[in-house]
């Protein structure tokens, strides 16, 4: 069971509240007070705590009770009591149990648990949210429905993925011939060059040797002419009796002769090489280096193109396999959509009856509900294979703000028995501009909802305060506004004020006393 409950809120250094702490009931909380006392400022602070409004207080802190954390948030937040803080100094920061956390993370976690009524939102009347109301109602009747709904969502996502994969392959198929020819040309070009690792560097050295060939040959001839005079050198050394020097000079002459022989062999091998072919090869490999960044990179590119070509060669098989996968996913989607639709149609009249009962209690026109099946699979949406339309005496988009809020309350009433405290409902003057009868209907609806939700509501009329589990007076003073929990006598006085104004009449006191006689 998922649950979020506010146990305590502290507001410090806001435009109206210097340092105020209050402890809301876990059920129905009503805030009243004279205009300008700070009721809306208080609601803004509560919404800011959950990242839904900008904070105008230096500190807003709440102690929350959290149960049934969703898997994706496990590790981010703990079960039990937690402290959530919004601090505004140089900038706004959020803290969870004194650990800094991103505002977006706070919004993502708490969004499913918060319902704010006060400003008309077309998003609240979207098809998605209307289906949430219907599905919530059906889930309360059928335990297996949640599994059916999850199966549909998974099969819809799977079908979308397989369809996208197939479409991508089909797009490739339009270009496959051109791509295959291009890749084949690239492979043929590289294979015709047959580049080898280290070949470019070896050819550069060879080019250097060839360029020095003539000079080396001339110098070699001179050295060999000198070596031909070696016997005369040795004879001279013998005559002057320098035997020790003769041996070392003889060794050096032999080593020099060996080097000359090696160089002769190298020159002979260079003689057989065509310099032009070497230069042409270097030019080809140089172009390869410029294009691919090196021979190693060119060889890697060649291998990748061979693999790409293999992919194209197997493309027809891949396309057929993708078509089979998409067809299988489509069939599965149809089956899950059918099960989902059957369950929705089964409980549609019950949902309509429940919604209209709620609307009647809120003094609203009766609803007409149209659930229509979609024949084309491509028309299916994440919400299912049906369209859902709800109208009153006008389309939902044309509802006034008061009608909008009461309609949302009616939707909540149809789902209210599912999970205790699945959300916190925040209402900002939802009974403003309503008749007494309409205001009483809203108060009764909120009282019913507060059995399953924690309700925080601003009210200027007597009906909500009379039914509240906790009534707080927002009172403005010289040192700022105060949040005062009212006892029975205080509630009588405040309810009487909402009836008769600042000059409280005897009749207003009697009415308020009667309203609270069972308190």
XYZ file of C-alpha atoms in Angstrom:
519
model
C 0.000 0.000 0.000
C 1.441 3.372 -1.058
C 0.956 6.237 1.327
C 2.202 9.793 1.896
C 1.037 11.677 4.977
C 1.996 15.154 6.267
C 2.540 15.023 10.034
C 4.100 18.438 10.634
C 4.944 21.581 8.664
C 7.158 24.497 9.738
C 7.412 27.766 7.776
C 10.139 30.289 8.632
C 10.729 33.798 7.309
C 8.074 33.882 4.609
C 6.405 37.141 3.526
C 3.715 36.555 6.198
C 4.832 33.716 8.487
C 7.891 34.364 10.661
C 8.106 30.995 12.415
C 4.979 28.872 12.347
C 4.512 25.145 12.922
C 1.262 23.197 12.653
C 0.268 19.549 12.845
C -2.437 18.614 10.326
C -4.871 15.798 10.865
C -4.389 12.772 8.640
C -7.929 13.309 7.392
C -9.792 16.588 6.728
C -7.966 19.894 7.404
C -9.582 23.267 6.766
C -7.884 26.673 6.871
C -9.981 29.807 7.193
C -9.473 33.441 8.083
C -10.041 36.951 6.887
C -8.970 37.996 3.407
C -5.268 38.811 3.242
C -4.421 36.828 6.373
C -2.191 34.428 4.465
C -4.246 31.370 3.523
C -3.047 31.320 -0.084
C 0.510 32.005 1.052
C 0.270 28.938 3.279
C -0.968 26.787 0.399
C 1.806 28.096 -1.846
C 4.311 27.060 0.825
C 2.870 23.534 1.002
C 3.002 23.234 -2.796
C 6.563 24.625 -2.847
C 7.574 21.906 -0.411
C 6.815 19.336 -3.109
C 8.371 21.322 -5.942
C 5.068 22.511 -7.433
C 5.580 26.219 -6.657
C 8.510 28.545 -6.048
C 9.409 28.930 -2.389
C 9.098 32.444 -0.930
C 10.087 31.393 2.590
C 13.609 31.073 3.923
C 12.785 27.573 5.196
C 9.862 25.200 4.746
C 10.183 21.881 6.529
C 7.829 18.925 6.798
C 7.852 15.635 8.614
C 6.199 13.061 6.364
C 5.164 9.473 6.820
C 6.012 7.424 3.735
C 4.883 3.866 2.984
C 4.920 1.598 -0.091
C 7.786 3.193 -2.011
C 7.817 2.393 -5.731
C 10.739 0.274 -6.906
C 12.349 3.058 -8.959
C 12.628 5.253 -5.848
C 13.957 2.625 -3.451
C 17.333 3.766 -2.194
C 16.404 7.395 -2.857
C 13.860 7.556 -0.039
C 13.301 5.427 3.050
C 10.173 3.953 4.612
C 8.829 5.604 7.746
C 9.166 9.194 8.882
C 11.294 11.484 6.723
C 12.132 15.173 6.884
C 11.726 17.178 3.681
C 13.184 20.700 3.679
C 13.190 23.590 1.212
C 15.850 26.180 1.982
C 16.060 29.525 0.220
C 19.178 31.612 0.727
C 21.386 32.331 -2.260
C 19.212 29.848 -4.169
C 16.490 27.285 -3.486
C 17.725 23.888 -2.334
C 15.874 20.715 -1.369
C 16.973 18.353 1.392
C 15.746 14.887 2.305
C 16.831 13.910 5.805
C 19.494 16.662 5.540
C 20.842 15.281 2.238
C 20.750 17.666 -0.725
C 18.539 16.351 -3.568
C 17.504 17.773 -6.979
C 14.137 19.528 -7.210
C 13.217 17.380 -10.224
C 13.701 14.237 -8.145
C 11.344 15.621 -5.494
C 8.723 16.448 -8.140
C 8.971 12.992 -9.743
C 8.563 11.171 -6.450
C 5.713 13.166 -4.927
C 3.720 13.997 -8.098
C 1.643 10.756 -8.008
C 0.662 11.467 -4.404
C -0.479 15.071 -4.814
C -3.697 16.402 -6.268
C -3.987 20.174 -6.367
C -7.383 21.677 -7.105
C -7.794 25.376 -7.537
C -6.545 26.264 -10.999
C -8.338 24.855 -14.019
C -6.010 22.557 -15.955
C -6.794 20.975 -19.307
C -4.239 18.295 -18.449
C -6.492 17.147 -15.600
C -9.252 16.578 -18.156
C -7.030 14.785 -20.655
C -8.010 11.408 -22.042
C -5.161 9.895 -20.060
C -6.547 11.186 -16.738
C -10.109 10.217 -17.611
C -8.917 6.678 -18.285
C -7.041 6.744 -14.970
C -10.352 7.433 -13.249
C -12.153 4.635 -15.114
C -9.287 2.192 -14.610
C -9.065 3.117 -10.940
C -12.747 2.339 -10.550
C -12.454 -1.011 -12.345
C -9.349 -1.940 -10.322
C -11.371 -1.485 -7.138
C -13.894 -4.053 -8.453
C -11.566 -6.611 -10.072
C -8.256 -7.642 -8.499
C -6.946 -9.069 -11.783
C -7.574 -5.819 -13.658
C -4.294 -4.254 -12.574
C -2.458 -7.205 -14.144
C -4.500 -6.900 -17.365
C -3.749 -3.172 -17.543
C -0.041 -3.776 -16.975
C -0.007 -6.495 -19.653
C -1.558 -4.083 -22.134
C 0.961 -1.348 -21.336
C 3.835 -3.778 -21.820
C 2.427 -5.234 -25.047
C 1.751 -1.723 -26.410
C 5.333 -0.648 -25.686
C 6.670 -3.892 -27.188
C 4.594 -3.460 -30.341
C 5.781 0.132 -30.731
C 9.395 -1.012 -30.421
C 9.031 -3.856 -32.948
C 7.099 -1.605 -35.337
C 9.763 1.085 -35.122
C 12.478 -1.492 -35.734
C 10.592 -2.814 -38.768
C 10.016 0.681 -40.151
C 13.689 1.439 -39.776
C 14.579 -1.695 -41.750
C 12.044 -0.773 -44.417
C 13.600 2.661 -44.736
C 16.972 1.011 -45.118
C 15.510 -1.314 -47.733
C 14.795 1.682 -49.961
C 18.494 2.512 -49.950
C 19.883 -0.995 -49.662
C 20.986 -1.395 -53.313
C 22.779 1.908 -53.325
C 24.398 1.159 -49.975
C 25.482 -2.305 -51.034
C 27.104 -0.926 -54.199
C 28.841 1.826 -52.279
C 30.190 -0.541 -49.615
C 31.311 -3.031 -52.267
C 33.176 -0.232 -54.069
C 34.879 0.821 -50.823
C 35.949 -2.746 -50.087
C 37.196 -3.317 -53.636
C 39.202 -0.099 -53.543
C 40.912 -0.964 -50.263
C 41.528 -4.592 -51.192
C 43.073 -3.574 -54.511
C 45.641 -1.498 -52.614
C 46.353 -4.366 -50.188
C 47.942 -2.108 -47.575
C 50.096 -3.751 -44.904
C 50.945 -2.592 -41.433
C 54.268 -0.681 -41.398
C 54.507 -0.655 -45.191
C 54.338 3.124 -45.516
C 57.200 3.686 -43.079
C 59.348 1.031 -44.806
C 58.811 2.647 -48.210
C 59.807 6.055 -46.876
C 63.102 4.589 -45.662
C 63.605 2.896 -49.031
C 62.908 6.184 -50.812
C 65.568 7.797 -48.670
C 68.080 5.077 -49.587
C 67.325 5.427 -53.308
C 67.774 9.191 -53.166
C 71.285 8.710 -51.682
C 72.254 5.865 -54.051
C 74.420 7.942 -56.470
C 76.324 9.735 -53.739
C 76.921 6.506 -51.818
C 78.142 4.772 -55.000
C 80.701 7.517 -55.757
C 81.947 7.586 -52.186
C 82.150 3.807 -52.122
C 84.400 3.842 -55.217
C 86.790 6.211 -53.504
C 86.925 4.039 -50.383
C 87.549 0.911 -52.454
C 90.395 2.702 -54.266
C 91.879 3.454 -50.887
C 91.532 -0.179 -49.786
C 93.493 -1.224 -52.867
C 96.484 0.567 -51.257
C 96.257 -1.564 -48.096
C 99.354 -3.734 -48.950
C 101.507 -0.595 -49.185
C 100.212 0.573 -45.805
C 101.036 -2.768 -44.211
C 104.495 -2.860 -45.805
C 105.199 0.619 -44.410
C 104.197 -0.518 -40.901
C 106.437 -3.565 -41.177
C 109.421 -1.408 -42.206
C 109.052 0.863 -39.218
C 108.495 -2.176 -36.979
C 105.050 -1.125 -35.698
C 103.589 -4.610 -35.327
C 101.091 -3.686 -32.619
C 99.704 -0.758 -34.630
C 99.719 -2.888 -37.788
C 97.329 -5.454 -36.261
C 94.769 -2.875 -35.165
C 94.941 -1.023 -38.499
C 94.605 -4.292 -40.371
C 91.468 -5.149 -38.329
C 89.990 -1.739 -39.112
C 90.746 -2.112 -42.824
C 89.042 -5.532 -42.842
C 85.946 -4.092 -41.113
C 85.851 -1.232 -43.603
C 86.102 -3.709 -46.477
C 83.189 -5.703 -44.994
C 81.036 -2.554 -44.811
C 81.868 -1.798 -48.434
C 80.791 -5.295 -49.471
C 77.480 -4.901 -47.635
C 76.883 -1.541 -49.254
C 77.688 -3.004 -52.664
C 75.017 -5.656 -52.133
C 72.497 -3.016 -51.068
C 73.280 -0.879 -54.120
C 72.834 -3.900 -56.360
C 69.425 -4.617 -54.789
C 68.388 -0.947 -55.200
C 69.488 -1.127 -58.824
C 66.664 -3.632 -59.465
C 63.988 -1.372 -57.916
C 61.901 0.989 -60.027
C 61.934 4.335 -58.156
C 58.780 5.507 -59.919
C 56.792 2.508 -58.661
C 58.015 3.229 -55.120
C 56.942 6.867 -55.377
C 53.564 5.861 -56.794
C 53.019 3.399 -53.943
C 53.981 6.012 -51.369
C 51.512 8.436 -52.943
C 48.721 5.837 -52.783
C 49.435 5.015 -49.154
C 49.746 8.708 -48.291
C 46.261 9.318 -49.692
C 45.054 6.368 -47.603
C 46.603 7.908 -44.492
C 44.944 11.249 -45.154
C 41.523 9.685 -45.633
C 41.539 7.162 -42.802
C 44.197 8.490 -40.449
C 46.625 5.653 -41.021
C 46.947 2.182 -42.518
C 45.836 0.536 -39.277
C 42.673 2.656 -39.313
C 42.160 1.838 -43.017
C 42.414 -1.883 -42.276
C 39.881 -1.499 -39.416
C 37.588 0.416 -41.767
C 37.932 -2.369 -44.337
C 36.915 -4.954 -41.756
C 33.914 -2.871 -40.656
C 32.771 -2.476 -44.268
C 33.040 -6.216 -44.809
C 30.803 -6.721 -41.775
C 28.424 -4.064 -43.078
C 28.305 -5.773 -46.441
C 27.552 -9.057 -44.692
C 24.687 -7.314 -42.932
C 23.307 -6.152 -46.262
C 23.703 -9.640 -47.688
C 21.574 -10.940 -44.774
C 19.185 -8.004 -44.931
C 16.274 -9.871 -46.492
C 16.389 -12.445 -43.732
C 16.523 -9.694 -41.067
C 13.565 -7.928 -42.685
C 11.468 -11.103 -42.704
C 12.353 -11.768 -39.074
C 11.382 -8.200 -38.109
C 8.056 -8.577 -39.920
C 7.366 -11.786 -37.986
C 8.240 -10.100 -34.695
C 5.991 -7.109 -35.447
C 3.128 -9.366 -36.523
C 3.458 -11.441 -33.358
C 3.600 -8.300 -31.197
C 0.538 -6.892 -32.973
C -1.462 -10.053 -32.359
C -0.483 -10.041 -28.694
C -1.455 -6.370 -28.460
C -4.877 -7.112 -29.943
C -5.450 -9.872 -27.409
C -4.435 -7.793 -24.391
C -6.436 -4.827 -25.726
C -9.494 -7.039 -26.074
C -9.210 -8.272 -22.478
C -8.762 -4.693 -21.283
C -11.723 -3.466 -23.310
C -14.010 -6.271 -22.141
C -13.296 -5.407 -18.522
C -13.875 -1.690 -19.115
C -17.182 -2.272 -20.898
C -18.223 -4.676 -18.134
C -17.958 -1.962 -15.479
C -18.747 1.085 -17.614
C -22.344 1.409 -16.423
C -21.289 0.969 -12.794
C -18.646 3.656 -13.271
C -21.204 5.959 -14.881
C -23.640 5.348 -12.030
C -20.969 6.004 -9.391
C -19.766 9.158 -11.168
C -23.291 10.508 -11.557
C -24.039 9.857 -7.891
C -20.941 11.861 -7.022
C -21.909 14.609 -9.472
C -25.412 14.731 -8.024
C -24.043 15.124 -4.499
C -21.955 18.029 -5.816
C -24.965 19.641 -7.473
C -23.563 19.020 -10.936
C -25.331 17.890 -14.144
C -25.365 14.191 -14.955
C -22.555 12.854 -17.127
C -22.811 11.148 -20.461
C -20.009 8.657 -21.056
C -18.981 7.257 -24.406
C -16.475 4.393 -24.627
C -15.763 3.502 -28.256
C -13.563 0.680 -29.526
C -10.856 1.397 -32.079
C -10.660 -1.053 -34.961
C -7.287 -0.044 -36.378
C -4.323 -1.202 -34.295
C -2.401 1.869 -35.420
C -5.008 3.982 -33.610
C -4.331 2.293 -30.259
C -2.886 4.554 -27.575
C -1.007 3.887 -24.338
C -4.433 4.080 -22.672
C -5.922 1.241 -24.720
C -7.964 0.405 -27.784
C -10.854 2.686 -26.930
C -11.671 6.369 -26.871
C -13.312 7.764 -23.743
C -15.455 10.882 -23.797
C -17.299 12.388 -20.851
C -19.669 15.328 -21.254
C -22.022 17.091 -18.849
C -24.306 19.785 -20.159
C -21.249 20.940 -22.101
C -17.830 19.610 -23.011
C -15.390 19.315 -20.128
C -13.128 21.986 -21.619
C -15.968 24.519 -21.318
C -16.555 23.937 -17.604
C -16.150 26.935 -15.337
C -13.411 26.798 -12.689
C -15.937 25.876 -10.003
C -17.474 23.168 -12.185
C -14.030 21.891 -13.090
C -13.029 21.455 -9.436
C -16.287 19.729 -8.550
C -15.943 17.404 -11.554
C -12.418 16.423 -10.444
C -13.791 15.753 -6.954
C -16.462 13.548 -8.489
C -13.786 11.538 -10.325
C -11.864 11.139 -7.071
C -14.986 9.944 -5.311
C -15.368 7.109 -7.827
C -11.865 5.861 -6.900
C -11.724 6.739 -3.219
C -12.142 3.214 -1.843
C -9.028 1.773 -3.494
C -6.070 2.643 -1.263
C -6.024 4.571 1.962
C -4.171 7.878 1.753
C -2.896 7.263 -1.739
C -2.591 11.031 -2.093
C -2.734 14.415 -0.449
C -5.474 16.656 -1.828
C -4.721 20.393 -1.691
C -7.585 22.760 -2.443
C -7.318 26.520 -2.705
C -10.722 28.144 -2.078
C -12.545 25.416 -3.969
C -15.890 26.587 -2.562
C -15.428 30.206 -3.667
C -18.359 31.635 -5.654
C -20.494 28.562 -4.940
C -24.011 28.641 -3.620
C -24.628 27.381 -0.108
C -26.042 24.117 -1.448
C -23.074 23.632 -3.805
C -20.613 24.459 -1.029
C -22.244 21.925 1.275
C -21.958 19.293 -1.486
C -18.224 20.003 -1.839
C -17.768 19.801 1.955
C -19.534 16.429 2.133
C -17.473 15.122 -0.792
C -14.220 16.172 0.886
C -15.317 14.622 4.161
C -15.921 11.359 2.320
C -12.596 11.592 0.506
C -10.757 12.341 3.734
C -11.467 8.780 4.844
C -8.939 7.743 2.192
C -6.944 10.920 1.528
C -5.344 13.650 3.596
C -7.227 16.809 2.627
C -5.918 20.371 3.079
C -8.454 22.989 1.997
C -8.996 26.728 2.220
C -12.575 27.773 2.777
C -14.541 31.035 3.150
C -17.844 29.285 3.851
C -19.104 27.436 6.966
C -19.718 23.996 5.492
C -16.155 22.655 5.274
C -15.069 23.958 8.716
C -18.122 22.271 10.215
C -17.028 18.859 8.875
C -13.260 19.214 9.307
C -11.239 16.930 11.550
C -8.866 19.850 12.160
C -9.720 23.538 11.738
C -6.918 26.128 11.591
C -7.418 29.883 11.769
C -4.983 32.001 9.742
C -4.807 35.251 11.660
C -2.777 38.287 10.642
C -1.092 40.350 13.356
C 1.512 43.065 13.764
C 4.327 40.489 13.931
C 3.042 38.449 11.002
C 0.397 35.809 10.457
C -0.256 32.911 12.823
C -1.604 29.400 12.182
C -3.882 28.708 15.129
C -5.475 25.275 15.736
C -9.003 25.896 16.953
C -10.808 24.113 19.750
C -14.564 23.678 19.660
C -15.305 27.150 20.968
C -12.809 28.709 18.560
C -14.384 26.820 15.669
C -17.847 28.062 16.646
C -16.607 31.648 16.644
C -14.804 31.267 13.277
C -17.751 29.524 11.582
C -20.039 32.253 12.896
C -17.680 34.889 11.449
C -17.846 33.269 8.008
C -21.634 33.519 8.221
C -22.195 36.985 9.603
C -18.903 38.800 9.035
C -16.812 40.685 11.598
C -19.893 41.541 13.684
C -20.904 38.080 14.855
C -24.629 37.677 15.435
C -26.408 35.497 17.924
C -28.035 33.592 15.067
C -24.656 32.855 13.529
C -23.371 31.507 16.868
C -26.448 29.312 17.219
C -26.017 27.959 13.687
C -22.307 27.236 14.208
C -23.000 25.547 17.552
C -25.606 23.341 15.953
C -23.216 22.424 13.129
C -20.631 21.281 15.667
C -22.949 19.681 18.184
C -21.583 16.207 17.389
C -17.945 17.277 17.681
